[in-house]
Structure formats: C-alpha cells, structure tokens
Short mmCIF file of C-alpha atoms in Angstrom, two decimals:
data_model
loop_
_atom_site.label_atom_id
_atom_site.label_comp_id
_atom_site.label_asym_id
_atom_site.label_seq_id
_atom_site.Cartn_x
_atom_site.Cartn_y
_atom_site.Cartn_z
CA GLY A 1 59.80 23.53 121.73
CA SER A 2 58.28 22.07 124.86
CA ASN A 3 56.30 23.52 127.72
CA ALA A 4 57.66 20.96 130.13
CA SER A 5 58.81 22.25 133.57
CA SER A 6 62.46 22.41 134.51
CA SER A 7 64.23 19.06 134.34
CA THR A 8 67.19 17.64 136.21
CA TRP A 9 70.08 17.88 133.93
CA LYS A 10 73.76 16.90 134.26
CA LEU A 11 76.35 19.61 133.75
CA TRP A 12 79.38 18.39 131.84
CA LEU A 13 82.06 20.74 133.08
CA THR A 14 85.41 19.97 131.47
CA MET A 15 86.41 22.53 128.82
CA GLY A 16 90.00 22.25 127.51
CA LEU A 17 89.37 23.67 124.10
CA PRO A 18 91.78 25.72 121.90
CA TYR A 19 91.43 29.35 121.07
CA GLY A 20 92.00 30.68 124.54
CA MET A 21 89.90 28.01 126.30
CA LEU A 22 86.58 29.05 124.73
CA PHE A 23 87.01 32.72 124.11
CA GLN A 24 89.11 35.01 121.98
CA ALA A 25 91.62 37.32 123.54
CA GLY A 26 90.70 41.01 123.94
CA SER A 27 90.87 44.13 126.05
CA PRO A 28 89.25 44.27 129.49
CA VAL A 29 88.06 47.66 128.51
CA LEU A 30 84.71 47.91 126.60
CA ILE A 31 82.93 51.00 125.29
CA GLY A 32 84.87 53.32 127.55
CA LYS A 33 84.01 51.61 130.85
CA ARG A 34 85.80 49.13 132.98
CA ILE A 35 84.26 45.66 132.63
CA ASP A 36 83.23 45.72 136.36
CA GLN A 37 81.07 48.65 135.53
CA ILE A 38 79.28 47.07 132.54
CA ASP A 39 76.58 45.25 134.53
CA ALA A 40 73.66 46.09 132.27
CA SER A 41 72.69 42.67 131.03
CA VAL A 42 72.91 40.94 134.33
CA ALA A 43 71.34 43.29 136.77
CA PRO A 44 69.05 41.77 139.42
CA PRO A 45 65.49 41.02 138.27
CA SER A 46 63.02 44.00 138.38
CA ALA A 47 59.47 44.77 137.48
CA ASN A 48 60.55 46.76 134.39
CA GLY A 49 58.30 46.35 131.40
CA PRO A 50 59.20 44.98 127.97
CA PHE A 51 62.20 46.50 126.23
CA PRO A 52 61.35 49.00 123.44
CA ASP A 53 64.23 47.79 121.24
CA ALA A 54 63.14 44.11 121.41
CA PRO A 55 59.68 44.17 119.78
CA PRO A 56 57.69 40.90 119.41
CA THR A 57 58.14 41.08 115.64
CA ALA A 58 61.99 40.83 115.91
CA TYR A 59 63.46 37.25 115.66
CA PHE A 60 64.79 37.70 119.21
CA GLY A 61 61.78 39.51 120.68
CA GLY A 62 60.17 36.48 122.25
CA ALA A 63 63.39 35.20 123.64
CA VAL A 64 64.37 38.58 125.15
CA GLU A 65 60.94 38.89 126.83
CA TRP A 66 61.37 35.33 128.17
CA MET A 67 64.76 36.37 129.71
CA ARG A 68 63.12 39.38 131.35
CA LEU A 69 60.25 37.45 132.78
CA GLN A 70 62.58 34.73 134.07
CA GLY A 71 64.75 37.32 135.83
CA LEU A 72 67.77 36.68 133.62
CA THR A 73 68.07 40.36 132.57
CA THR A 74 66.66 43.75 133.32
CA GLY A 75 68.25 45.40 130.18
CA TYR A 76 71.22 47.61 129.60
CA SER A 77 72.48 49.67 132.58
CA GLY A 78 71.02 53.12 132.96
CA SER A 79 68.37 52.60 130.26
CA ILE A 80 65.15 50.92 129.55
CA CYS A 81 66.69 49.06 126.46
CA PHE A 82 68.09 45.57 125.98
CA ARG A 83 70.53 46.50 123.21
CA PRO A 84 70.10 43.35 121.18
CA ASP A 85 72.91 44.19 118.69
CA ALA A 86 75.57 44.74 121.36
CA THR A 87 78.12 41.87 121.63
CA VAL A 88 78.33 39.42 124.59
CA THR A 89 81.39 39.28 126.96
CA ARG A 90 82.75 36.41 128.96
CA ALA A 91 81.45 38.05 132.10
CA GLU A 92 77.95 38.27 130.76
CA LEU A 93 77.90 34.66 129.46
CA ALA A 94 79.16 33.43 132.77
CA THR A 95 76.42 35.34 134.61
CA PHE A 96 73.66 34.06 132.32
CA VAL A 97 74.77 30.48 132.63
CA HIS A 98 74.97 30.89 136.42
CA ARG A 99 71.50 32.32 136.52
CA LEU A 100 70.11 29.53 134.34
CA ALA A 101 71.24 27.23 137.12
CA GLY A 102 69.51 29.34 139.79
CA SER A 103 72.65 31.33 140.87
CA PRO A 104 73.87 28.64 143.26
CA ALA A 105 76.53 29.46 145.90
CA PRO A 106 79.79 30.04 144.10
CA GLY A 107 82.12 28.40 146.55
CA PRO A 108 85.76 29.52 147.12
CA ARG A 109 87.19 32.36 145.09
CA ALA A 110 88.61 31.47 141.70
CA PRO A 111 92.30 32.24 141.27
CA PHE A 112 91.85 34.81 138.56
CA PRO A 113 93.55 38.06 139.52
CA ALA A 114 91.63 40.17 136.98
CA VAL A 115 88.18 39.30 138.42
CA GLN A 116 87.44 42.41 140.41
CA THR A 117 85.89 42.17 143.91
CA GLY A 118 82.76 44.30 143.84
CA ALA A 119 81.98 43.69 140.18
CA TYR A 120 78.72 42.11 139.17
CA PHE A 121 80.28 38.89 137.70
CA PRO A 122 82.73 37.31 140.25
CA ALA A 123 80.19 34.98 141.84
CA ALA A 124 79.34 33.53 138.43
CA VAL A 125 83.03 33.11 137.48
CA ASP A 126 83.84 31.59 140.87
CA TRP A 127 80.99 29.07 140.40
CA MET A 128 82.12 28.21 136.87
CA TYR A 129 85.63 27.67 138.13
CA ASN A 130 84.61 25.53 141.12
CA GLN A 131 82.33 23.41 138.93
CA GLY A 132 85.21 22.87 136.46
CA LEU A 133 83.39 24.83 133.62
CA THR A 134 86.42 27.12 133.06
CA ARG A 135 90.05 27.33 133.97
CA GLY A 136 90.49 30.63 132.27
CA VAL A 137 91.98 31.68 128.99
CA GLY A 138 94.57 29.14 127.79
CA THR A 139 97.61 29.21 130.12
CA THR A 140 97.37 32.81 131.02
CA GLY A 141 95.82 32.24 134.54
CA LEU A 142 93.33 34.97 133.63
CA TYR A 143 89.57 34.87 133.03
CA ARG A 144 89.46 38.02 130.84
CA PRO A 145 85.85 38.90 131.51
CA GLY A 146 85.84 41.66 128.96
CA ASP A 147 86.68 39.42 125.98
CA LEU A 148 83.93 38.94 123.45
CA VAL A 149 82.30 35.57 122.74
CA THR A 150 82.18 34.09 119.25
CA ARG A 151 79.47 31.84 117.85
CA ASP A 152 81.64 28.71 117.86
CA GLN A 153 82.68 29.34 121.47
CA MET A 154 79.11 29.73 122.48
CA ALA A 155 78.14 26.63 120.66
CA ALA A 156 80.85 24.75 122.64
CA VAL A 157 79.71 26.19 125.96
CA LEU A 158 76.04 25.18 125.40
CA HIS A 159 77.07 21.78 124.09
CA ARG A 160 79.02 21.02 127.23
CA LEU A 161 76.33 22.38 129.41
CA ALA A 162 74.07 19.81 127.80
CA GLY A 163 76.50 16.96 128.50
CA ALA A 164 78.49 17.05 125.24
CA PRO A 165 76.39 14.42 123.48
CA ILE A 166 78.12 12.75 120.41
CA GLY A 167 77.06 10.56 117.52
CA LEU A 168 74.62 12.98 115.91
CA PRO A 169 74.34 13.68 112.16
CA ARG A 170 76.85 16.27 111.06
CA HIS A 171 75.68 19.76 110.26
CA GLY A 172 75.70 21.10 106.64
CA PHE A 173 77.50 24.33 107.25
CA VAL A 174 80.23 25.00 104.65
CA ASP A 175 82.34 27.17 106.90
CA VAL A 176 82.70 24.72 109.90
CA ALA A 177 85.21 21.99 108.90
CA PRO A 178 85.38 18.54 110.49
CA THR A 179 88.61 19.59 112.17
CA HIS A 180 87.14 22.72 113.74
CA PHE A 181 87.13 22.49 117.62
CA ALA A 182 83.38 23.24 117.73
CA ASP A 183 82.34 20.93 114.82
CA THR A 184 80.55 18.43 117.11
CA SER A 185 78.97 21.28 119.08
CA VAL A 186 77.64 22.93 115.99
CA SER A 187 76.30 19.59 114.77
CA TRP A 188 74.45 19.21 118.04
CA LEU A 189 72.97 22.73 117.85
CA SER A 190 71.90 22.10 114.23
CA HIS A 191 70.43 18.62 115.00
CA HIS A 192 68.13 20.10 117.64
CA ALA A 193 67.27 23.15 115.62
CA ILE A 194 68.82 25.48 118.24
CA THR A 195 70.54 26.97 115.16
CA THR A 196 69.73 26.94 111.46
CA GLY A 197 72.84 29.03 110.60
CA VAL A 198 73.05 32.53 109.31
CA ALA A 199 69.78 33.47 107.49
CA GLY A 200 69.88 33.18 103.73
CA THR A 201 73.21 31.28 103.75
CA SER A 202 74.62 27.79 104.28
CA THR A 203 77.07 29.12 106.83
CA PHE A 204 77.31 29.25 110.65
CA GLN A 205 79.93 32.04 110.74
CA PRO A 206 81.77 30.43 113.65
CA GLY A 207 84.19 33.33 114.26
CA GLY A 208 81.41 35.92 114.32
CA ALA A 209 80.75 37.78 117.60
CA VAL A 210 77.62 36.74 119.48
CA THR A 211 75.09 39.50 119.92
CA ARG A 212 72.78 39.83 122.95
CA GLY A 213 69.77 39.12 120.66
CA GLN A 214 71.43 36.01 119.37
CA LEU A 215 72.41 34.89 122.94
CA ALA A 216 68.79 35.28 124.12
CA THR A 217 67.62 33.23 121.18
CA PHE A 218 70.11 30.43 121.70
CA LEU A 219 69.40 30.19 125.41
CA HIS A 220 65.64 30.17 124.87
CA ARG A 221 65.74 27.54 122.29
CA LEU A 222 67.97 25.36 124.47
CA VAL A 223 65.60 25.49 127.35
CA GLN A 224 62.69 24.74 125.08
CA THR A 225 64.37 21.64 123.70
CA PRO A 226 64.48 18.84 126.37
CA MET A 227 65.87 16.33 124.04
CA ALA A 228 68.94 18.49 123.46
CA MET A 229 69.60 18.30 127.24
CA SER A 230 68.75 14.63 127.64
CA THR A 231 72.25 13.72 128.90
CA ALA A 232 72.51 16.48 131.48
CA GLU A 233 71.64 16.55 135.11
CA VAL A 234 71.50 20.06 136.48
CA THR A 235 68.23 21.61 137.69
CA LEU A 236 67.62 24.85 135.75
CA ALA A 237 65.88 27.61 137.59
CA VAL A 238 63.92 28.79 134.52
CA LEU A 239 60.88 27.59 132.59
CA PRO A 240 60.72 27.40 128.76
#
C-alpha cells in the first residue's frame, strides 16, 4: 500500500449491469428491524475506542480500525462492537461510498419511493443517484436499501468508482467466467491485489454475501493502492 495523501480521482458513474443493477433482490426487512432503523455501521463519527470484536490479529482488524479512525463507522447500533461477520446492505454500501467522498451535498431527492425520509441513508442514495452511480434495481424504480451485497456486485461498484479501467491481465479464479458481468472488475481487483480470492482456494465466490469485515478490508486496500485509482478524479476525504 501507499502512505500518500488523498488524491484527486475521477468517479466513473454509469452502472447498467445485470442482476438487479448491482444488487440481488431481497426483503427491506433485516434482523427484525426496518432498514431505516439499522443505522449501526454508518453512525456519525465518535470518540469510541477500538471494537472488541475486531482485534488487530484478525485479517480485518487493521481495516476496521482505519474505518473507525477515519470516521467511516462507529460500530453496530446500540453496542460497542463492529460485527464483522454481519452482511452488508445496499444502504450501508451507499453510505460508506458517500463518506469516502467526504459526504458531499446530495442534491435533489432521488425518485425512489422506498427510501424513507428520516432514515440514515437517504442523503447517500440521493448523492449516488444524482451522480449517476445508481438508477435503482433493474427496472423496478426502487433502490431496495435492505438488499444484501454480493462479492461480484461490490467488485463492480469499486471498479467503477476507480474509473472502470480495462486491459489488465485476467484473474485466475475458476468460478468467474469470461462472460460474467463482473469479470473485468474482478480482474482489476486481482491485478492490484485488492483481492486474492477466498483463502485456501482458487475461487472468488462471486455470489457470496459481503461481510462487514470484508467490506472494511476491500475499502482499505483500495485507498492504499493509488495505481488502482489512477483513472479516477474524485477527491476522497480519507487517508490510507
């Protein structure tokens, strides 16, 4: 990784991928709470100390502590924990990406009827929509903030955030075919060592759900790899 300060990067914002834009369909209800109540991972920055369930010895420990220090998360709502094994929703991913960019003004409201006023995530979703980063899930006209994010979907999001560079050597994962919608995105991740696949295998497991620990690790590695972002032009508000 690099210790360079924040760079000016270009945000490539057109999505248009299959599989419900970039996210699988699902229920807006998660673990017994409405999605607008599940604001744990994206609460405003605080002076809370390190999370007890994200020790430095864990593969995600350093990345989670980086997120805490950069103000990207204060942990899971109502607790002192990060919950690294919990899965990531579209609302959470939108908020994390928005915060990486410094939480800029969102602009006009996005036309998604299921994005609740008063929830923690509407500003992030509005910003993504106004920047062209999302148009919702397929042709539904919905954003579906409670849907879970898969590994191939996150790969596509980060690849496009980086400007969607092409022409890199193809990855070696046996479970991501050349015809897969995220094949180029996974190759980009692999080329820059943002991913090495699933430990002990030659697979990426593209359909697997992204956990909070994995998301922290992907985001941290991305920010630490300036070459991966060499075609982008958005000023990120975080340091490596």
